[in-house]
Short mmCIF file of C-alpha atoms in Angstrom, two decimals:
data_model
loop_
_atom_site.label_atom_id
_atom_site.label_comp_id
_atom_site.label_asym_id
_atom_site.label_seq_id
_atom_site.Cartn_x
_atom_site.Cartn_y
_atom_site.Cartn_z
CA MET A 1 7.54 -14.25 28.96
CA LYS A 2 10.81 -13.30 30.60
CA HIS A 3 11.19 -9.59 30.96
CA SER A 4 14.49 -9.70 29.06
CA ARG A 5 12.43 -10.32 25.95
CA LEU A 6 10.92 -6.86 26.29
CA LEU A 7 14.01 -5.32 24.70
CA PRO A 8 13.42 -6.47 21.11
CA VAL A 9 9.69 -5.69 21.46
CA ALA A 10 10.42 -2.18 22.67
CA LEU A 11 12.99 -1.63 19.96
CA LEU A 12 10.49 -2.77 17.36
CA PHE A 13 7.91 -0.19 18.42
CA ALA A 14 10.52 2.54 18.68
CA THR A 15 11.74 1.73 15.16
CA LEU A 16 8.20 1.81 13.80
CA ALA A 17 7.64 5.24 15.30
CA ALA A 18 10.97 6.62 14.10
CA THR A 19 10.34 5.47 10.52
CA ALA A 20 6.63 6.28 10.37
CA GLN A 21 6.96 8.84 7.61
CA SER A 22 8.44 6.26 5.28
CA GLY A 23 5.07 4.52 5.06
CA SER A 24 2.78 4.41 2.06
CA PRO A 25 2.31 7.67 0.16
CA SER A 26 -1.46 7.39 0.54
CA ASP A 27 -1.13 7.88 4.28
CA SER A 28 1.41 10.72 4.39
CA LEU A 29 1.29 13.60 6.83
CA ALA A 30 0.06 16.22 4.39
CA GLY A 31 -3.60 17.01 4.24
CA LYS A 32 -5.02 14.02 6.06
CA PRO A 33 -8.53 14.59 7.43
CA TYR A 34 -7.98 13.29 10.95
CA ASP A 35 -6.53 14.54 14.23
CA ARG A 36 -3.12 13.33 15.45
CA TRP A 37 -2.65 14.69 18.98
CA SER A 38 -4.08 13.19 22.14
CA VAL A 39 -3.59 13.47 25.92
CA GLU A 40 -3.97 10.31 28.03
CA PHE A 41 -4.79 10.04 31.75
CA SER A 42 -4.90 6.74 33.64
CA GLY A 43 -4.83 5.32 37.14
CA GLY A 44 -4.73 1.84 38.63
CA THR A 45 -2.53 -0.50 40.55
CA ASN A 46 0.87 -2.14 40.28
CA LYS A 47 2.50 -5.42 41.09
CA PRO A 48 6.24 -5.47 41.79
CA VAL A 49 7.64 -8.85 40.80
CA LYS A 50 11.34 -8.67 41.69
CA PRO A 51 13.74 -8.10 43.35
CA PHE A 52 12.76 -8.40 47.04
CA GLY A 53 14.84 -8.82 50.18
CA PRO A 54 14.26 -11.62 52.72
CA GLY A 55 10.88 -11.31 54.46
CA TYR A 56 9.41 -8.99 51.84
CA GLY A 57 7.03 -9.78 49.03
CA SER A 58 4.08 -8.57 46.98
CA SER A 59 0.43 -9.53 46.78
CA ASN A 60 -1.33 -10.34 43.51
CA PHE A 61 -3.56 -7.93 41.58
CA SER A 62 -6.85 -9.13 43.06
CA ASP A 63 -5.61 -8.60 46.62
CA ARG A 64 -4.43 -5.12 45.78
CA PHE A 65 -7.72 -4.17 44.15
CA GLY A 66 -9.55 -5.73 47.06
CA SER A 67 -7.73 -3.42 49.43
CA PHE A 68 -8.31 -0.41 47.11
CA ALA A 69 -4.59 0.00 46.52
CA PHE A 70 -4.85 2.40 43.58
CA ASP A 71 -1.22 3.34 43.56
CA HIS A 72 -0.33 3.89 39.91
CA PHE A 73 -0.95 7.08 37.90
CA ASP A 74 0.12 8.03 34.41
CA ILE A 75 -0.25 10.99 32.05
CA GLY A 76 1.00 11.02 28.47
CA VAL A 77 0.96 12.97 25.23
CA ARG A 78 0.75 11.05 21.95
CA TYR A 79 1.23 12.05 18.31
CA MET A 80 0.18 9.76 15.44
CA PHE A 81 2.21 10.01 12.25
CA ASN A 82 -0.57 8.21 10.41
CA THR A 83 -3.46 5.89 11.27
CA LYS A 84 -1.16 3.06 12.32
CA VAL A 85 2.03 4.43 13.89
CA GLY A 86 2.74 7.12 16.46
CA LEU A 87 5.03 8.31 19.26
CA LYS A 88 4.18 8.80 22.93
CA PHE A 89 5.85 10.58 25.85
CA ASP A 90 4.47 9.78 29.29
CA VAL A 91 5.19 10.28 32.97
CA GLY A 92 4.19 7.63 35.49
CA PHE A 93 4.10 7.41 39.28
CA ASP A 94 4.02 4.21 41.36
CA LYS A 95 3.71 3.81 45.09
CA VAL A 96 5.01 0.33 45.81
CA THR A 97 3.96 -0.99 49.25
CA ASP A 98 3.04 -4.19 51.03
CA ALA A 99 -0.64 -5.02 50.78
CA LYS A 100 -2.91 -5.05 53.79
CA ASN A 101 -3.11 -8.38 55.62
CA SER A 102 -0.14 -9.74 53.67
CA SER A 103 2.70 -11.76 55.19
CA SER A 104 5.32 -9.27 53.94
CA LEU A 105 7.21 -6.94 56.18
CA PRO A 106 6.08 -3.32 55.67
CA PHE A 107 7.78 -1.25 52.99
CA ASP A 108 7.09 1.89 51.00
CA THR A 109 8.93 2.91 47.82
CA ARG A 110 8.03 5.71 45.39
CA GLN A 111 8.97 5.56 41.72
CA TYR A 112 8.73 8.22 39.02
CA ARG A 113 9.09 7.08 35.42
CA PHE A 114 9.64 9.06 32.18
CA GLY A 115 9.02 7.08 29.02
CA LEU A 116 9.35 7.55 25.25
CA GLN A 117 7.50 4.88 23.31
CA GLY A 118 6.46 3.94 19.81
CA VAL A 119 2.75 3.24 19.37
CA LEU A 120 1.20 0.77 16.94
CA ASN A 121 -2.55 0.94 16.21
CA LEU A 122 -3.31 -2.77 16.18
CA GLY A 123 -6.99 -2.02 15.56
CA ARG A 124 -6.13 -0.75 12.08
CA VAL A 125 -3.40 -3.32 11.45
CA LEU A 126 -5.78 -6.19 12.28
CA GLY A 127 -8.78 -4.65 10.47
CA PHE A 128 -11.09 -4.01 13.43
CA GLU A 129 -13.07 -1.64 11.17
CA ASP A 130 -14.51 -4.72 9.41
CA PHE A 131 -16.65 -5.51 12.46
CA THR A 132 -16.61 -2.49 14.80
CA HIS A 133 -16.16 1.28 14.79
CA SER A 134 -16.06 1.73 18.58
CA LEU A 135 -13.47 -0.79 19.80
CA GLY A 136 -9.73 -0.34 19.33
CA LEU A 137 -6.40 -1.73 20.47
CA LEU A 138 -3.01 0.00 20.76
CA ALA A 139 0.36 -1.58 21.41
CA HIS A 140 3.19 0.52 22.81
CA GLY A 141 6.81 0.01 23.74
CA GLY A 142 10.05 1.89 24.21
CA ALA A 143 12.61 3.09 26.74
CA HIS A 144 12.24 4.79 30.13
CA ILE A 145 14.24 6.57 32.83
CA THR A 146 13.29 5.92 36.45
CA LEU A 147 13.80 7.71 39.79
CA ARG A 148 13.15 5.35 42.71
CA THR A 149 13.19 6.42 46.40
CA PRO A 150 12.51 4.18 49.43
CA GLN A 151 10.48 5.92 52.17
CA MET A 152 11.64 3.74 55.04
CA GLY A 153 14.45 1.41 56.07
CA SER A 154 18.21 1.78 55.78
CA ASN A 155 17.97 3.51 52.39
CA ASP A 156 15.21 5.91 53.38
CA GLY A 157 15.37 8.99 51.16
CA VAL A 158 18.08 7.57 48.88
CA THR A 159 17.15 8.03 45.22
CA GLU A 160 18.29 5.46 42.69
CA ARG A 161 18.38 6.44 39.03
CA ASP A 162 18.16 3.77 36.39
CA GLY A 163 16.52 2.98 33.08
CA GLY A 164 15.08 0.17 31.06
CA VAL A 165 12.46 -0.86 28.58
CA MET A 166 8.69 -1.24 28.70
CA ALA A 167 5.85 -2.57 26.54
CA GLY A 168 2.10 -2.89 26.87
CA LEU A 169 -1.38 -3.16 25.35
CA THR A 170 -4.16 -0.58 25.53
CA PRO A 171 -7.74 -1.65 24.67
CA GLN A 172 -10.02 1.29 23.72
CA VAL A 173 -13.72 2.12 23.65
CA ARG A 174 -14.65 5.18 21.60
CA LEU A 175 -16.98 7.50 23.54
CA GLY A 176 -17.40 10.20 20.91
CA ARG A 177 -15.56 12.71 18.83
CA HIS A 178 -13.06 13.82 21.48
CA PHE A 179 -12.86 11.01 24.06
CA ALA A 180 -12.16 7.31 24.43
CA LEU A 181 -12.15 5.04 27.46
CA SER A 182 -8.98 2.98 27.72
CA GLY A 183 -7.50 0.17 29.75
CA ASP A 184 -3.83 -0.63 29.88
CA PHE A 185 -1.49 -3.40 30.94
CA THR A 186 2.22 -2.56 30.88
CA VAL A 187 5.33 -4.54 31.76
CA ILE A 188 8.28 -2.43 32.98
CA SER A 189 11.80 -3.77 33.14
CA ASN A 190 14.39 -1.78 35.15
CA MET A 191 17.80 -2.66 33.81
CA ARG A 192 19.93 -0.84 36.41
CA GLN A 193 18.05 -1.58 39.63
CA HIS A 194 20.33 -2.08 42.64
CA LEU A 195 17.70 -1.54 45.35
CA ASN A 196 14.97 -4.03 46.10
CA TRP A 197 11.37 -2.81 45.85
CA ASP A 198 11.26 -2.93 49.64
CA GLY A 199 14.18 -0.45 49.83
CA THR A 200 16.88 -2.86 50.94
CA ASP A 201 20.08 -3.48 48.99
CA SER A 202 19.62 -6.06 46.27
CA ALA A 203 21.73 -9.18 46.18
CA LYS A 204 24.31 -9.20 43.42
CA GLU A 205 22.53 -11.98 41.58
CA ASN A 206 19.37 -9.80 41.41
CA ASN A 207 21.06 -6.75 39.94
CA LEU A 208 19.71 -5.56 36.58
CA THR A 209 16.53 -7.61 36.96
CA GLY A 210 13.83 -5.21 38.21
CA LEU A 211 10.32 -6.05 37.01
CA LEU A 212 7.00 -4.27 37.61
CA TYR A 213 3.49 -4.71 36.19
CA ASN A 214 0.96 -1.89 35.82
CA ALA A 215 -2.78 -2.28 35.26
CA SER A 216 -4.95 0.82 34.86
CA LEU A 217 -8.07 2.47 33.45
CA GLY A 218 -8.01 5.85 31.81
CA LEU A 219 -9.41 8.45 29.48
CA THR A 220 -7.98 9.64 26.17
CA TRP A 221 -8.70 13.20 25.06
CA TYR A 222 -8.35 13.80 21.34
CA ILE A 223 -7.25 17.29 20.34
CA GLY A 224 -8.15 18.79 16.98
CA ARG A 225 -10.89 19.99 14.69
CA HIS A 226 -11.56 16.87 12.62
CA GLU A 227 -14.43 14.47 13.09
CA ARG A 228 -12.12 11.59 14.01
CA HIS A 229 -8.67 10.94 15.41
CA ALA A 230 -6.15 8.71 13.65
CA ASP A 231 -7.05 5.95 16.15
CA TRP A 232 -10.49 5.65 14.53
CA TYR A 233 -10.12 7.03 11.04
CA VAL A 234 -10.99 4.70 8.16
CA ALA A 235 -10.81 6.23 4.69
CA GLU A 236 -13.63 4.10 3.24
CA ASP A 237 -16.02 5.22 5.98
CA ASN A 238 -14.98 8.81 6.47
CA ASP A 239 -14.31 10.28 3.00
CA VAL A 240 -17.95 11.35 2.93
CA ALA A 241 -17.26 14.53 1.03
CA ALA A 242 -15.38 12.68 -1.70
CA LEU A 243 -18.11 10.07 -1.95
CA LYS A 244 -20.78 12.74 -2.16
CA ALA A 245 -18.83 14.60 -4.82
CA ALA A 246 -18.49 11.43 -6.88
CA THR A 247 -22.21 10.71 -6.48
CA ASP A 248 -23.12 14.25 -7.50
CA ASP A 249 -20.81 14.01 -10.50
CA ASN A 250 -22.42 10.74 -11.60
CA ALA A 251 -25.87 12.30 -11.23
CA SER A 252 -24.89 15.31 -13.32
CA ARG A 253 -23.39 13.10 -16.02
CA LEU A 254 -26.52 10.97 -16.16
CA ALA A 255 -28.63 14.12 -16.32
CA ALA A 256 -26.55 15.33 -19.26
CA ILE A 257 -27.09 12.07 -21.13
CA GLU A 258 -30.80 12.16 -20.33
CA THR A 259 -30.97 15.72 -21.65
CA MET A 260 -29.28 14.67 -24.87
CA LEU A 261 -31.77 11.84 -25.28
CA ALA A 262 -34.71 14.19 -24.84
CA ASP A 263 -36.97 14.95 -27.80
CA THR A 264 -38.18 18.45 -27.05
CA ASP A 265 -39.99 18.96 -30.37
CA ARG A 266 -41.41 15.41 -30.30
CA ASP A 267 -40.40 14.57 -33.83
CA GLY A 268 -39.04 11.14 -32.91
CA VAL A 269 -35.38 12.22 -33.11
CA PRO A 270 -33.41 12.81 -29.88
CA ASP A 271 -32.04 16.29 -29.40
CA TYR A 272 -28.40 15.23 -29.69
CA LEU A 273 -29.08 14.07 -33.27
CA ASP A 274 -31.59 16.78 -34.09
CA ALA A 275 -30.19 19.34 -36.50
CA GLN A 276 -33.49 21.24 -36.51
CA ASN A 277 -34.67 21.10 -32.92
CA ASN A 278 -37.78 23.22 -33.43
CA THR A 279 -39.75 21.18 -35.95
CA PRO A 280 -43.48 22.00 -35.82
CA ALA A 281 -45.51 19.16 -34.33
CA GLY A 282 -46.87 16.60 -36.77
CA LEU A 283 -44.36 17.13 -39.58
CA LYS A 284 -42.44 14.20 -40.94
CA VAL A 285 -38.64 14.49 -40.47
CA ASP A 286 -35.50 12.73 -41.67
CA SER A 287 -32.96 10.95 -39.44
CA LYS A 288 -31.41 14.32 -38.49
CA GLY A 289 -34.70 15.77 -37.30
CA ARG A 290 -35.13 18.07 -40.32
CA TYR A 291 -38.58 18.42 -41.88
CA LEU A 292 -38.84 17.06 -45.42
CA ASP A 293 -38.44 19.62 -48.20
CA GLU A 294 -37.92 17.76 -51.47
CA ASN A 295 -38.15 20.86 -53.69
CA HIS A 296 -35.82 22.85 -51.41
CA ASN A 297 -38.11 25.86 -51.26
CA GLY A 298 -37.80 26.27 -47.51
CA VAL A 299 -41.36 25.05 -46.85
CA ALA A 300 -42.09 21.69 -45.28
CA ASP A 301 -43.62 19.33 -47.82
CA ASP A 302 -46.47 18.55 -45.40
CA LEU A 303 -47.42 22.25 -45.42
CA GLU A 304 -47.53 22.67 -49.20
CA LYS A 305 -51.06 22.50 -50.62
CA ASP A 306 -49.91 21.56 -54.11
CA ARG A 307 -48.36 18.26 -53.07
CA ASN A 308 -50.68 15.54 -54.36
CA ALA A 309 -51.81 12.54 -52.42
CA THR A 310 -49.72 10.20 -54.58
CA ALA A 311 -46.51 11.94 -53.61
CA GLY A 312 -47.59 11.83 -50.01
CA ASN A 313 -48.30 8.12 -50.23
CA GLN A 314 -44.96 7.49 -51.90
CA ARG A 315 -43.18 9.45 -49.21
CA THR A 316 -45.02 7.54 -46.52
CA GLN A 317 -43.99 4.24 -48.04
CA THR A 318 -40.38 5.46 -48.31
CA ASP A 319 -40.40 6.55 -44.65
CA ARG A 320 -41.79 3.21 -43.56
CA SER A 321 -39.14 1.36 -45.54
CA GLU A 322 -36.41 3.49 -43.98
CA THR A 323 -37.85 2.88 -40.52
CA ASP A 324 -38.00 -0.87 -41.13
CA ARG A 325 -34.42 -0.92 -42.36
CA SER A 326 -33.28 1.03 -39.28
CA ALA A 327 -35.16 -1.32 -36.98
CA ASN A 328 -33.71 -4.41 -38.65
CA ALA A 329 -30.19 -2.95 -38.53
CA LEU A 330 -30.58 -2.14 -34.83
CA LYS A 331 -31.99 -5.62 -34.16
CA TYR A 332 -28.97 -7.14 -35.94
CA LEU A 333 -26.52 -5.09 -33.88
CA VAL A 334 -28.11 -5.99 -30.55
CA GLU A 335 -28.58 -9.67 -31.36
CA ASN A 336 -24.94 -9.98 -32.42
CA GLY A 337 -23.55 -8.24 -29.35
CA SER A 338 -22.28 -5.24 -31.30
CA VAL A 339 -23.80 -2.60 -29.03
CA ASN A 340 -21.38 -1.45 -26.33
CA VAL A 341 -21.41 1.45 -23.90
CA PHE A 342 -17.96 2.83 -23.07
CA TYR A 343 -16.56 4.58 -19.99
CA ASP A 344 -13.75 6.89 -18.97
CA VAL A 345 -11.12 5.80 -16.43
CA ASN A 346 -12.59 5.01 -12.99
CA GLU A 347 -16.03 6.29 -14.08
CA ALA A 348 -19.30 4.41 -13.63
CA VAL A 349 -21.38 6.65 -15.91
CA PRO A 350 -21.17 6.28 -19.74
CA ASN A 351 -18.95 8.77 -21.49
CA ALA A 352 -20.47 11.32 -23.85
CA GLY A 353 -19.43 9.32 -26.92
CA SER A 354 -21.69 6.43 -25.86
CA THR A 355 -24.90 8.45 -25.89
CA ASN A 356 -25.88 6.98 -29.26
CA SER A 357 -25.34 3.42 -27.95
CA VAL A 358 -27.61 4.12 -24.98
CA TYR A 359 -30.21 5.52 -27.37
CA GLN A 360 -29.97 2.40 -29.55
CA ILE A 361 -30.56 0.13 -26.55
CA ILE A 362 -33.64 2.10 -25.57
CA GLN A 363 -34.92 2.04 -29.16
CA TYR A 364 -34.46 -1.70 -29.41
CA LEU A 365 -36.20 -2.48 -26.13
CA GLN A 366 -39.10 -0.22 -27.05
CA ALA A 367 -39.40 -1.74 -30.52
CA TYR A 368 -39.26 -5.32 -29.20
CA PRO A 369 -41.20 -5.31 -25.90
CA GLN A 370 -40.84 -9.08 -25.42
CA SER A 371 -37.05 -9.02 -25.55
CA ARG A 372 -34.77 -9.25 -22.53
CA ILE A 373 -31.12 -8.26 -22.27
CA ARG A 374 -28.12 -8.89 -20.05
CA LEU A 375 -25.61 -6.12 -19.33
CA HIS A 376 -22.04 -7.37 -18.95
CA GLY A 377 -19.87 -4.89 -17.04
CA TYR A 378 -16.11 -4.70 -17.63
CA ALA A 379 -13.08 -2.74 -16.43
CA ASP A 380 -9.58 -2.53 -17.83
CA VAL A 381 -6.81 -4.61 -16.27
CA ARG A 382 -5.35 -1.78 -14.18
CA GLY A 383 -6.35 -1.77 -10.51
CA THR A 384 -6.98 -4.54 -8.02
CA GLU A 385 -9.29 -7.44 -8.74
CA ALA A 386 -11.78 -6.29 -6.08
CA ARG A 387 -11.78 -2.73 -7.41
CA ASN A 388 -12.31 -3.86 -11.01
CA LYS A 389 -15.16 -6.16 -10.02
CA LYS A 390 -16.87 -3.38 -8.09
CA LEU A 391 -16.43 -0.88 -10.92
CA ALA A 392 -17.80 -3.37 -13.47
CA GLU A 393 -20.85 -3.94 -11.26
CA GLN A 394 -21.41 -0.20 -10.80
CA ARG A 395 -21.29 0.40 -14.56
CA ALA A 396 -23.83 -2.30 -15.33
CA SER A 397 -26.10 -1.31 -12.42
CA ILE A 398 -26.15 2.41 -13.25
CA LEU A 399 -26.93 1.68 -16.91
CA ARG A 400 -29.75 -0.67 -15.90
CA ASP A 401 -31.21 1.94 -13.56
CA PHE A 402 -31.06 4.52 -16.33
CA LEU A 403 -32.92 2.24 -18.75
CA VAL A 404 -35.57 1.58 -16.11
CA LYS A 405 -35.94 5.32 -15.60
CA LYS A 406 -36.57 5.63 -19.35
CA GLY A 407 -39.53 3.27 -19.09
CA ILE A 408 -38.00 -0.18 -19.59
CA ALA A 409 -39.25 -2.80 -17.10
CA ALA A 410 -36.53 -3.87 -14.65
CA SER A 411 -37.54 -7.52 -15.16
CA ARG A 412 -36.27 -7.30 -18.75
CA ILE A 413 -32.73 -6.39 -17.72
CA GLU A 414 -30.11 -8.52 -15.98
CA ILE A 415 -26.60 -7.46 -14.99
CA SER A 416 -23.43 -9.53 -15.04
CA PRO A 417 -20.30 -7.85 -13.61
CA LYS A 418 -17.29 -9.52 -15.19
CA GLY A 419 -14.44 -7.45 -13.78
CA ALA A 420 -11.28 -6.81 -15.78
CA ASP A 421 -11.30 -7.74 -19.48
CA THR A 422 -7.95 -9.34 -20.29
CA THR A 423 -8.68 -9.98 -23.97
CA TYR A 424 -7.39 -6.58 -25.09
CA PRO A 425 -3.71 -5.56 -25.21
CA GLU A 426 -2.37 -3.35 -22.43
CA SER A 427 -2.35 -0.13 -24.39
CA THR A 428 -4.39 3.07 -24.47
CA VAL A 429 -6.66 1.67 -27.16
CA GLY A 430 -6.96 -1.66 -25.34
CA TYR A 431 -7.86 0.04 -22.07
CA ASN A 432 -10.49 2.21 -23.81
CA LEU A 433 -12.13 -0.81 -25.44
CA ALA A 434 -12.08 -2.83 -22.21
CA ARG A 435 -13.94 -0.23 -20.13
CA ARG A 436 -17.46 -0.98 -21.30
CA VAL A 437 -20.84 -2.57 -20.78
CA SER A 438 -21.74 -5.07 -23.49
CA VAL A 439 -25.38 -5.84 -24.33
CA GLU A 440 -26.35 -9.51 -24.72
CA LEU A 441 -29.79 -10.56 -25.92
CA ILE A 442 -31.34 -13.21 -23.64
CA ARG A 443 -33.15 -15.65 -25.90
#
């Protein structure tokens, strides 16, 4: 790549950095749980490419490393606007000399560089988090100002001031909370260079064409109090507190439903339906949990001595008929797919209004121990396809686990996450009906 192509690359990175705050609202500056500041130190070698005077030249990277020519040093401060885009100011020093045992005439030039660059976190852009949490990649580019001074020859001590553009790549290895190991390869284009790297005057045709490569290793120090820096932050992996809160909330909601389904006085009626939740053990009750008192004298019929056996037998037959009718009605509802459990927006635990439906499912499975059911999970059409599919699966799975906890064998329950239900209109009522788990009887 010709170094003249560095200009649009550098401008791209600078534009990204300058417009970082116009990114998505979900990644704004306010309140993000990651650090943004870092300090970067690096050292390595350089390779001047052009221009050179007659008799002068440069060795390649391997020769320079072989002769231990560590003659490039850099220190920079970086600020990340979000997890993908940042801005960096750095100062670099290069000692440009002929390599040992080279065919070039001896020369020695010192260059100081001051750069302002945009930074793009390619690791996040390319989705590195899908396969690693310890490897990263940054791209950087921008403008620089350079002070260059030959240390020998006819221009010894003469300082040339120019500027240009630069761009590079920085691979990263995360070492822990505050540090990362980094490598870097940077291409520097000097656009006002009138002295050769060897210190001689450049030919007119070489003006404005200075080119230098840097290769280095370094250490990045992350400054801040958070567990991760923006370089490594991934919301799905690091919002532990939010995930825990959601899990705790689901647990408390399930506990509330389980409490409502409890039968503390053991009269066969769950507490949420029980209007008389202190019935003495052994007394017959109606569907509201109230003991039977046909003569309305405030005394349970089972406790009255003057109730004859015939009345008791008649009552028993009536109770059995009522129980049979309830069982048949429940069987009809389940077999015809009329039992649904509904959910609030973005919730995976049934809402309070579905407690009776959950109770009906448990009743049915207990009454018909050979039956098996399939739980179809649904979401409303809002949200992404992946999110709706996941939410539908969570709803069906949590309901299955709850039924198993209530004594139903897991082998009798299948789940089928369907995702968004598009059969209902896009309205409040339609959304409420779509967010559900439907019960299907497996024949």
